[in-house]
Amino acid sequence: MKSMSSNKFSNKDWLLAAFLFLLVLFLSACSLETGLANWGDDHSAYISEGIAIAEGRFDEQTKINYYYHPSALPAEAEDNTLIYAWGYPLHLAVIYMLVGFDRVQYSSIIYYKIPTLLCFALTAGVLYLLFRRRFPRSFAFCGALLFCLSNYMIGLINYLYSDVVFLFYSTLTLLLAECYAERVLDQKPAYGLAFLYSLSLLFTYATRLNGPAVCLIALLAHIIILWRNRKKGKPNLWRHGIPYLAFALLAILIEHFWLAPATGNTSDIVGTRFWNNLSYYKTLLLDFFGDFYGRHVYFGYALALFAVLGFVTSGFRENLHLSLMLVGTMAVLLMLPYRQGIRYMINILPFMIMYALYGLSFVLQKLTRDKLSEKTRGVLALIISLLIVAYPLMTQSLRSLDRLKNRDSIGVNDVYSSDAVEIYRYIQNYTPEDAVICFCKPRSLYLNTERLSFRVNWNGHELREADYYLLNKRDDWDSNLVEKTDVPLELVKENDGFALYRIREN
């Protein structure tokens, strides 16, 4: 782990980190949408859990989570309860307490994107500081900026998933592990830093199910720093342990006296699709690098090759803990029986950019060693850094400004399209409060109508259990159930996008 010559950042470093925060905040804020184009209803589950936390109904919500979960329940789900990781819902609970949740005009959804917006912008600054410990200022700045110019990353803000929030806390935790260890080794007071580190550990742990693994990687980074500085004398181990003890105490208090530990899913790691997943994620990573340069995609592919070179030359020697996290994360993804796109690897993507910078540094050193002065090499590094980000910055700026013009444009397939809102209002006004509705996206329907819902033929649910059946006519995930079922259905409300049926047997 190659550190900066000084254990503290300069004023220029802090200014550059702040500038990155503001720049990424502006570009991302311009990209916010008032609707929700993605029907994958994880976002609704997180908001519902956040609302339940704010209203003191967390235990009740864990039973609802179990009932309406739209895919196979993990083997770890017991006692008819399912607990989604509470770190992100806790952020959404704050939004709910500030603005509520509008079930009339459905105008408040954009406010629930604020935590992901802020976390993404903060990630830019944190990532710069993490890279600055390893690279010259120009490489660190442009590497952090390049990652945050990814169209994938900015797009995730509008999905209302926990991934961007997890990215921030994961990156912050890894930075603070290094900074805190070195601060204590230098015999400097670090109680404020210890508290910040413990909070970062807590939210890393609580935001995604792989959060505990990142916390262990941070601990490993701390141990590596202690080992490499063992000749300085006997360390004050109790001071090094303060943030970890504080984190453990906070987690115990929250999970055993207020909320509860998230339901695990390690039973999903089976390896039945290993080779298919290998091809899938290879393509996904090439798309991630290629997307930076649009039609000039091969520049991105060259960057991916530099990342491989950097991993080979500097991965395990200088960044053992980060390399283990990268390899371990990919190994688990390859063993899962399902795919979730790029978001399941989101916290290791910045380090692929980091390895690309290592690979580029390796090539530059080989080509310019003994030929150029150190100052000239610095100027060359600056020019190359600017060339790397020039095209992505230009294209993302144009995209963001274009998205700003179309912020209020909601498509016909949006969760809050006019057809969807019409159906939500009808359900609220003309169905009993205790009605049960069968729908392919039950968590979204529950959030937007407060009617209990389930997905047909999943986790033991059958159509006969429901009082109503709601069909999404534009995306029929139920495979033409209306024509196949022998359960008598009566159409009670229909528009271009949806059809609501009453189940007459009930």
Coordinates of C-alpha atoms in Angstrom, one line a residue:
M1 CA 0.0 0.0 0.0
K2 CA 1.9 3.0 -1.3
S3 CA 0.9 6.1 0.7
M4 CA 1.5 9.8 0.2
S5 CA 4.7 11.2 1.6
S6 CA 2.6 13.0 4.2
N7 CA -0.3 11.5 6.1
K8 CA -2.4 14.6 5.8
F9 CA -3.9 16.2 2.6
S10 CA -2.9 19.6 1.5
N11 CA -5.3 22.5 1.2
K12 CA -5.2 22.1 -2.5
D13 CA -6.3 18.5 -2.1
W14 CA -9.3 19.5 -0.1
L15 CA -10.2 22.2 -2.6
L16 CA -10.0 19.8 -5.5
A17 CA -12.1 17.3 -3.6
A18 CA -14.7 20.0 -2.9
F19 CA -14.7 21.1 -6.5
L20 CA -15.3 17.5 -7.7
F21 CA -18.2 17.2 -5.2
L22 CA -19.8 20.4 -6.6
L23 CA -19.2 19.5 -10.3
V24 CA -20.6 15.9 -9.9
L25 CA -23.5 17.3 -7.8
F26 CA -24.4 19.7 -10.6
L27 CA -24.2 17.1 -13.4
S28 CA -26.2 14.6 -11.4
A29 CA -28.8 17.0 -10.2
C30 CA -29.4 18.0 -13.8
S31 CA -30.1 14.3 -14.5
L32 CA -32.8 13.8 -11.9
E33 CA -36.2 12.7 -13.2
T34 CA -39.5 13.4 -11.5
G35 CA -40.8 9.9 -12.4
L36 CA -39.4 6.4 -12.0
A37 CA -38.8 4.7 -15.3
N38 CA -37.7 1.3 -13.9
W39 CA -40.4 -1.1 -12.7
G40 CA -38.0 -3.2 -10.7
D41 CA -39.6 -2.7 -7.3
D42 CA -36.7 -2.8 -5.0
H43 CA -37.0 0.9 -4.7
S44 CA -40.5 0.6 -3.4
A45 CA -39.4 -1.9 -0.8
Y46 CA -36.7 0.4 0.5
I47 CA -39.2 3.4 0.7
S48 CA -41.8 1.3 2.4
E49 CA -39.3 0.1 5.0
G50 CA -38.1 3.7 5.5
I51 CA -41.7 4.9 6.1
A52 CA -42.2 2.0 8.5
I53 CA -39.0 3.1 10.4
A54 CA -40.3 6.7 10.6
E55 CA -43.7 5.6 11.8
G56 CA -42.5 3.0 14.3
R57 CA -43.9 0.0 12.4
F58 CA -40.7 -1.8 11.5
D59 CA -41.7 -5.2 13.0
E60 CA -45.0 -5.1 11.1
Q61 CA -43.2 -4.2 7.9
T62 CA -40.9 -7.2 8.2
K63 CA -43.9 -9.5 8.0
I64 CA -45.2 -7.5 4.9
N65 CA -41.8 -7.9 3.3
Y66 CA -42.1 -11.6 3.7
Y67 CA -45.6 -11.7 2.3
Y68 CA -45.1 -9.6 -0.8
H69 CA -41.5 -10.5 -1.8
P70 CA -41.8 -11.1 -5.6
S71 CA -39.0 -13.6 -6.0
A72 CA -37.8 -16.7 -4.3
L73 CA -37.4 -16.1 -0.6
P74 CA -33.9 -16.9 0.8
A75 CA -33.5 -19.9 2.9
E76 CA -32.5 -17.7 5.8
A77 CA -36.0 -16.1 6.0
E78 CA -37.6 -17.4 9.1
D79 CA -40.7 -16.8 11.3
N80 CA -42.6 -15.3 8.3
T81 CA -40.3 -12.2 8.4
L82 CA -38.0 -10.7 5.8
I83 CA -35.7 -7.8 6.7
Y84 CA -34.2 -5.7 4.0
A85 CA -30.8 -4.1 4.9
W86 CA -31.9 -1.0 6.9
G87 CA -29.0 1.4 6.1
Y88 CA -30.6 2.9 3.0
P89 CA -34.2 2.8 4.3
L90 CA -32.9 4.8 7.3
H91 CA -31.9 7.6 5.0
L92 CA -35.3 7.4 3.3
A93 CA -37.0 7.6 6.7
V94 CA -35.5 11.1 7.1
I95 CA -36.9 12.1 3.7
Y96 CA -40.3 10.8 4.7
M97 CA -40.2 12.8 8.0
L98 CA -39.4 15.9 6.0
V99 CA -41.7 15.7 3.0
G100 CA -44.0 12.7 3.6
F101 CA -45.1 10.5 0.7
D102 CA -47.6 12.0 -1.7
R103 CA -50.3 9.4 -2.7
V104 CA -52.5 12.0 -4.5
Q105 CA -50.3 13.7 -7.1
Y106 CA -47.3 11.3 -6.6
S107 CA -45.0 14.4 -6.7
S108 CA -42.7 13.5 -3.9
I109 CA -40.7 10.7 -5.5
I110 CA -37.9 13.0 -6.7
Y111 CA -37.1 14.0 -3.1
Y112 CA -36.4 10.3 -2.3
K113 CA -33.5 10.5 -4.8
I114 CA -31.7 13.1 -2.8
P115 CA -29.7 10.6 -0.6
T116 CA -28.3 8.9 -3.7
L117 CA -27.6 12.2 -5.3
L118 CA -25.6 13.5 -2.3
C119 CA -23.8 10.2 -1.8
F120 CA -22.7 10.1 -5.4
A121 CA -21.4 13.6 -5.3
L122 CA -19.6 12.9 -2.0
T123 CA -18.1 9.7 -3.6
A124 CA -16.3 11.9 -6.1
G125 CA -14.5 13.8 -3.4
V126 CA -13.7 10.7 -1.3
L127 CA -12.5 8.9 -4.3
Y128 CA -10.1 11.7 -5.2
L129 CA -8.6 11.6 -1.7
L130 CA -8.3 7.8 -1.8
F131 CA -6.6 8.0 -5.2
R132 CA -4.4 10.9 -4.1
R133 CA -2.7 8.6 -1.6
R134 CA -1.5 6.6 -4.5
F135 CA -1.1 8.9 -7.5
P136 CA 0.0 12.4 -8.5
R137 CA -2.7 15.0 -8.2
S138 CA -3.5 15.1 -11.9
F139 CA -4.1 11.3 -12.1
A140 CA -6.1 11.3 -8.8
F141 CA -8.4 14.1 -9.9
C142 CA -9.0 12.8 -13.4
G143 CA -9.4 9.2 -12.3
A144 CA -12.1 10.2 -9.7
L145 CA -13.8 12.4 -12.2
L146 CA -13.8 9.8 -14.9
F147 CA -15.5 7.3 -12.7
C148 CA -18.2 9.8 -11.8
L149 CA -18.8 10.7 -15.5
S150 CA -20.0 7.1 -16.1
N151 CA -23.5 7.1 -17.7
Y152 CA -24.2 3.9 -15.7
M153 CA -23.4 5.6 -12.4
I154 CA -25.4 8.8 -13.0
G155 CA -28.3 6.7 -14.3
L156 CA -28.5 4.7 -11.1
I157 CA -29.4 7.8 -9.1
N158 CA -32.9 7.7 -10.7
Y159 CA -33.3 4.0 -9.9
L160 CA -33.7 4.6 -6.2
Y161 CA -31.7 1.5 -5.3
S162 CA -29.3 1.3 -2.4
D163 CA -26.2 0.8 -4.6
V164 CA -25.0 4.4 -4.9
V165 CA -25.4 4.9 -1.1
F166 CA -23.4 1.7 -0.5
L167 CA -20.7 2.9 -3.0
F168 CA -20.2 6.0 -0.9
Y169 CA -19.9 4.4 2.5
S170 CA -17.8 1.6 1.1
T171 CA -15.3 4.0 -0.4
L172 CA -15.3 6.2 2.6
T173 CA -14.7 3.3 4.9
L174 CA -11.7 2.1 2.9
L175 CA -10.2 5.7 2.9
L176 CA -10.8 6.2 6.7
A177 CA -9.2 2.8 7.5
E178 CA -5.9 4.0 6.0
C179 CA -6.1 7.5 7.4
Y180 CA -7.1 6.5 10.9
A181 CA -4.4 3.8 11.2
E182 CA -1.7 6.2 10.2
R183 CA -3.0 9.0 12.4
V184 CA -2.8 6.8 15.5
L185 CA 0.6 5.5 14.5
D186 CA 1.8 9.2 14.4
Q187 CA 0.6 9.5 18.0
K188 CA -2.0 12.2 17.0
P189 CA -5.4 12.6 18.7
A190 CA -8.0 11.0 16.4
Y191 CA -11.2 10.7 18.4
G192 CA -13.3 12.7 15.9
L193 CA -11.9 10.6 13.1
A194 CA -12.6 7.4 15.1
F195 CA -16.2 8.4 15.5
L196 CA -16.6 9.2 11.8
Y197 CA -14.9 5.9 10.9
S198 CA -17.2 4.0 13.2
L199 CA -20.3 5.6 11.6
S200 CA -18.9 4.8 8.1
L201 CA -18.4 1.2 9.1
L202 CA -21.9 1.0 10.5
F203 CA -23.6 2.2 7.3
T204 CA -21.3 0.1 5.1
Y205 CA -22.4 -2.9 7.2
A206 CA -26.1 -2.0 7.1
T207 CA -26.6 -0.8 3.5
R208 CA -26.0 -4.0 1.6
L209 CA -25.6 -7.6 2.5
N210 CA -22.0 -7.6 1.3
G211 CA -21.3 -4.7 3.6
P212 CA -19.7 -6.8 6.4
A213 CA -17.2 -8.1 3.9
V214 CA -16.1 -4.6 3.1
C215 CA -15.7 -3.9 6.8
L216 CA -13.4 -6.9 7.1
I217 CA -11.4 -5.6 4.1
A218 CA -11.1 -2.2 5.9
L219 CA -9.9 -4.1 9.0
L220 CA -7.3 -5.9 6.9
A221 CA -6.1 -2.6 5.5
H222 CA -5.6 -1.4 9.0
I223 CA -3.7 -4.5 10.0
I224 CA -1.4 -4.3 6.9
I225 CA -0.5 -0.7 7.8
L226 CA 0.3 -1.8 11.4
W227 CA 2.4 -4.6 10.1
R228 CA 4.4 -2.5 7.7
N229 CA 5.1 0.0 10.5
R230 CA 5.9 -2.6 13.2
K231 CA 9.5 -1.2 13.6
K232 CA 8.1 2.0 14.9
G233 CA 7.6 0.4 18.3
K234 CA 4.6 -1.2 20.1
P235 CA 1.4 0.5 18.9
N236 CA -1.4 1.6 21.2
L237 CA -3.7 -1.2 20.1
W238 CA -6.6 0.1 22.2
R239 CA -6.6 3.3 20.3
H240 CA -6.6 1.4 17.0
G241 CA -9.6 -0.6 18.2
I242 CA -11.8 2.4 19.2
P243 CA -13.8 2.7 15.9
Y244 CA -14.3 -1.0 15.6
L245 CA -15.6 -1.3 19.2
A246 CA -17.9 1.8 18.7
F247 CA -19.2 0.3 15.4
A248 CA -20.0 -3.0 17.1
L249 CA -21.7 -1.3 20.0
L250 CA -23.8 0.8 17.6
A251 CA -24.8 -2.2 15.5
I252 CA -25.8 -4.2 18.5
L253 CA -27.9 -1.4 20.0
I254 CA -29.7 -0.6 16.7
E255 CA -30.3 -4.2 15.7
H256 CA -31.4 -5.6 19.0
F257 CA -33.1 -2.6 20.6
W258 CA -34.7 -0.8 17.7
L259 CA -34.5 -2.5 14.2
A260 CA -33.2 -6.0 13.4
P261 CA -30.3 -7.6 11.4
A262 CA -31.0 -8.0 7.7
T263 CA -32.0 -11.4 6.4
G264 CA -29.0 -13.0 4.8
N265 CA -28.8 -14.8 1.4
T266 CA -25.6 -16.8 1.5
S267 CA -27.8 -19.8 0.5
D268 CA -28.0 -18.3 -3.0
I269 CA -24.3 -18.9 -3.6
V270 CA -24.5 -22.2 -5.5
G271 CA -22.3 -21.8 -8.6
T272 CA -24.8 -23.4 -11.1
R273 CA -24.3 -20.6 -13.7
F274 CA -20.6 -19.9 -13.2
W275 CA -19.4 -20.0 -16.8
N276 CA -22.4 -18.2 -18.2
N277 CA -21.9 -15.5 -15.5
L278 CA -18.3 -15.3 -16.4
S279 CA -19.1 -14.3 -20.0
Y280 CA -21.9 -12.0 -18.8
Y281 CA -19.7 -10.0 -16.4
K282 CA -16.8 -9.8 -18.9
T283 CA -19.2 -8.2 -21.4
L284 CA -20.6 -5.9 -18.7
L285 CA -17.2 -4.7 -17.7
L286 CA -16.2 -4.0 -21.3
D287 CA -19.4 -2.1 -21.7
F288 CA -18.6 -0.1 -18.6
F289 CA -15.2 1.0 -19.9
G290 CA -16.4 1.5 -23.4
D291 CA -19.4 3.7 -22.4
F292 CA -17.1 6.5 -21.4
Y293 CA -16.1 7.1 -25.0
G294 CA -19.4 6.4 -26.8
R295 CA -18.8 5.7 -30.5
H296 CA -15.0 5.8 -29.7
V297 CA -15.5 2.7 -27.7
Y298 CA -12.0 1.3 -28.3
F299 CA -10.5 4.0 -26.1
G300 CA -12.5 2.5 -23.3
Y301 CA -11.3 -1.0 -24.2
A302 CA -7.7 0.3 -24.1
L303 CA -8.4 1.6 -20.6
A304 CA -9.7 -1.9 -19.6
L305 CA -6.4 -3.3 -20.8
F306 CA -4.5 -0.8 -18.7
A307 CA -6.6 -2.0 -15.7
V308 CA -5.5 -5.6 -16.3
L309 CA -1.9 -4.4 -16.5
G310 CA -2.2 -2.4 -13.3
F311 CA -3.8 -5.2 -11.4
V312 CA -0.9 -7.5 -12.4
T313 CA 1.8 -5.0 -11.7
S314 CA 0.5 -3.2 -8.6
G315 CA -2.5 -5.1 -7.4
F316 CA -1.3 -7.5 -4.7
R317 CA 2.0 -5.8 -4.0
E318 CA 0.7 -2.3 -3.2
N319 CA -3.1 -2.9 -2.7
L320 CA -3.5 -6.4 -1.3
H321 CA -6.8 -5.6 0.6
L322 CA -8.4 -3.9 -2.4
S323 CA -7.4 -6.7 -4.8
L324 CA -8.8 -9.3 -2.4
M325 CA -12.1 -7.3 -2.3
L326 CA -12.2 -7.2 -6.1
V327 CA -11.5 -10.9 -6.5
G328 CA -13.8 -11.9 -3.7
T329 CA -16.7 -9.8 -5.0
M330 CA -16.3 -11.2 -8.5
A331 CA -16.1 -14.8 -7.2
V332 CA -19.4 -14.4 -5.3
L333 CA -21.1 -12.8 -8.3
L334 CA -20.0 -15.7 -10.5
M335 CA -21.5 -18.2 -8.0
L336 CA -25.0 -16.5 -7.9
P337 CA -27.9 -18.1 -9.8
Y338 CA -29.2 -14.7 -10.8
R339 CA -27.8 -11.5 -12.4
Q340 CA -28.4 -7.9 -11.4
G341 CA -26.3 -6.0 -13.9
I342 CA -23.5 -3.7 -13.0
R343 CA -25.0 -2.6 -9.6
Y344 CA -23.9 -5.7 -7.7
M345 CA -20.3 -4.8 -8.4
I346 CA -20.6 -1.1 -8.0
N347 CA -18.2 -0.8 -5.0
I348 CA -15.3 -2.4 -6.9
L349 CA -15.7 -0.4 -10.1
P350 CA -13.7 2.6 -8.8
F351 CA -10.8 0.3 -8.2
M352 CA -10.9 -0.9 -11.7
I353 CA -10.3 2.7 -12.7
M354 CA -7.6 2.8 -10.1
Y355 CA -5.8 -0.2 -11.6
A356 CA -6.1 1.5 -15.1
L357 CA -4.2 4.4 -13.6
Y358 CA -1.6 2.0 -12.2
G359 CA -1.3 0.4 -15.6
L360 CA -0.9 3.8 -17.3
S361 CA 1.7 4.9 -14.8
F362 CA 3.6 1.6 -15.4
V363 CA 3.8 2.2 -19.1
L364 CA 4.8 5.9 -18.7
Q365 CA 7.6 5.0 -16.3
K366 CA 8.9 2.4 -18.7
L367 CA 8.8 4.7 -21.7
T368 CA 10.1 7.9 -20.0
R369 CA 12.5 6.7 -17.3
D370 CA 16.0 8.2 -17.8
K371 CA 14.6 10.2 -20.8
L372 CA 12.5 13.0 -19.2
S373 CA 12.9 15.0 -16.1
E374 CA 10.5 14.6 -13.2
K375 CA 8.9 17.9 -14.0
T376 CA 8.4 17.0 -17.6
R377 CA 6.9 13.7 -16.7
G378 CA 4.5 15.6 -14.4
V379 CA 3.4 17.8 -17.3
L380 CA 3.0 14.7 -19.5
A381 CA 0.9 13.0 -16.9
L382 CA -1.3 16.1 -16.6
I383 CA -1.8 16.3 -20.4
I384 CA -2.7 12.6 -20.6
S385 CA -5.1 12.9 -17.6
L386 CA -6.9 15.8 -19.3
L387 CA -7.2 13.9 -22.6
I388 CA -8.7 10.9 -20.7
V389 CA -11.5 12.9 -19.2
A390 CA -12.1 15.5 -22.0
Y391 CA -14.5 13.6 -24.1
P392 CA -16.5 12.0 -21.2
L393 CA -16.8 15.4 -19.5
M394 CA -18.1 17.0 -22.7
T395 CA -20.6 14.3 -23.5
Q396 CA -21.9 13.9 -20.0
S397 CA -22.3 17.7 -19.6
L398 CA -24.4 17.7 -22.8
R399 CA -26.5 14.7 -21.6
S400 CA -27.1 16.3 -18.2
L401 CA -28.3 19.6 -19.7
D402 CA -30.6 17.7 -22.1
R403 CA -32.0 15.6 -19.3
L404 CA -32.7 18.8 -17.3
K405 CA -34.9 20.1 -20.2
N406 CA -36.9 16.8 -20.0
R407 CA -37.0 16.4 -16.3
D408 CA -40.8 16.4 -16.1
S409 CA -41.3 14.2 -19.1
I410 CA -42.8 10.9 -17.9
G411 CA -43.0 7.9 -20.3
V412 CA -46.0 5.6 -20.7
N413 CA -44.1 2.8 -19.0
D414 CA -43.1 4.8 -16.0
V415 CA -44.2 3.7 -12.5
Y416 CA -45.9 7.1 -12.3
S417 CA -47.3 7.4 -15.8
S418 CA -50.7 8.9 -16.1
D419 CA -52.2 5.5 -16.6
A420 CA -50.5 4.1 -13.5
V421 CA -51.6 7.1 -11.3
E422 CA -55.2 6.7 -12.5
I423 CA -55.2 3.1 -11.4
Y424 CA -53.5 3.9 -8.1
R425 CA -56.2 6.5 -7.3
Y426 CA -59.0 4.1 -8.4
I427 CA -57.7 1.4 -6.1
Q428 CA -57.5 3.8 -3.2
N429 CA -61.0 5.2 -3.7
Y430 CA -62.9 2.1 -4.8
T431 CA -61.4 -1.0 -3.2
P432 CA -61.6 -1.9 0.5
E433 CA -58.6 -1.0 2.6
D434 CA -58.0 -4.6 3.5
A435 CA -58.3 -5.8 -0.1
V436 CA -55.5 -8.0 -1.4
I437 CA -54.4 -7.5 -5.0
C438 CA -52.4 -9.8 -7.2
F439 CA -49.8 -7.8 -9.2
C440 CA -46.5 -8.6 -10.8
K441 CA -44.8 -5.8 -8.9
P442 CA -46.4 -6.1 -5.5
R443 CA -44.0 -3.8 -3.6
S444 CA -44.7 -0.9 -5.9
L445 CA -48.5 -1.4 -5.7
Y446 CA -48.3 -1.5 -1.9
L447 CA -46.2 1.6 -1.6
N448 CA -48.5 3.6 -3.9
T449 CA -51.9 2.4 -2.8
E450 CA -51.3 0.9 0.7
R451 CA -53.1 -2.3 -0.5
L452 CA -51.4 -5.6 0.4
S453 CA -50.3 -7.4 -2.8
F454 CA -48.4 -10.4 -4.0
R455 CA -47.0 -11.9 -7.2
V456 CA -48.9 -14.9 -8.5
N457 CA -47.2 -18.3 -8.4
W458 CA -44.3 -17.1 -6.2
N459 CA -43.6 -18.3 -2.6
G460 CA -46.8 -20.3 -2.5
H461 CA -49.2 -17.5 -3.6
E462 CA -52.1 -18.4 -5.9
L463 CA -54.5 -16.1 -7.7
R464 CA -57.5 -17.4 -5.7
E465 CA -56.0 -15.8 -2.5
A466 CA -56.5 -12.3 -3.9
D467 CA -59.5 -10.0 -4.1
Y468 CA -58.3 -8.3 -7.3
Y469 CA -55.9 -9.0 -10.1
L470 CA -54.0 -6.0 -11.8
L471 CA -52.6 -6.5 -15.2
N472 CA -49.8 -4.3 -16.7
K473 CA -50.8 -4.5 -20.3
R474 CA -47.6 -3.0 -21.7
D475 CA -45.3 -5.4 -19.8
D476 CA -47.2 -8.6 -19.1
W477 CA -44.8 -10.3 -16.7
D478 CA -47.6 -12.8 -15.8
S479 CA -47.6 -14.4 -19.3
N480 CA -51.2 -13.8 -20.4
L481 CA -52.6 -15.1 -17.1
V482 CA -56.1 -13.6 -17.8
E483 CA -56.6 -16.0 -20.7
K484 CA -55.0 -19.0 -19.0
T485 CA -56.6 -19.0 -15.5
D486 CA -59.8 -20.8 -14.6
V487 CA -60.4 -18.3 -11.8
P488 CA -63.5 -16.1 -12.8
L489 CA -62.4 -12.5 -13.3
E490 CA -64.6 -9.4 -13.7
L491 CA -63.1 -6.3 -15.4
V492 CA -63.8 -3.3 -13.2
K493 CA -61.3 -0.6 -14.4
E494 CA -59.2 -0.3 -17.6
N495 CA -57.1 2.2 -19.4
D496 CA -54.4 2.0 -22.1
G497 CA -51.8 0.6 -19.6
F498 CA -53.6 -1.4 -17.0
A499 CA -56.7 -3.6 -16.4
L500 CA -58.0 -4.2 -12.9
Y501 CA -60.2 -7.4 -12.4
R502 CA -62.3 -8.4 -9.4
I503 CA -61.9 -12.0 -8.5
R504 CA -65.6 -13.1 -8.3
E505 CA -65.1 -16.2 -6.1
N506 CA -64.1 -14.0 -3.3

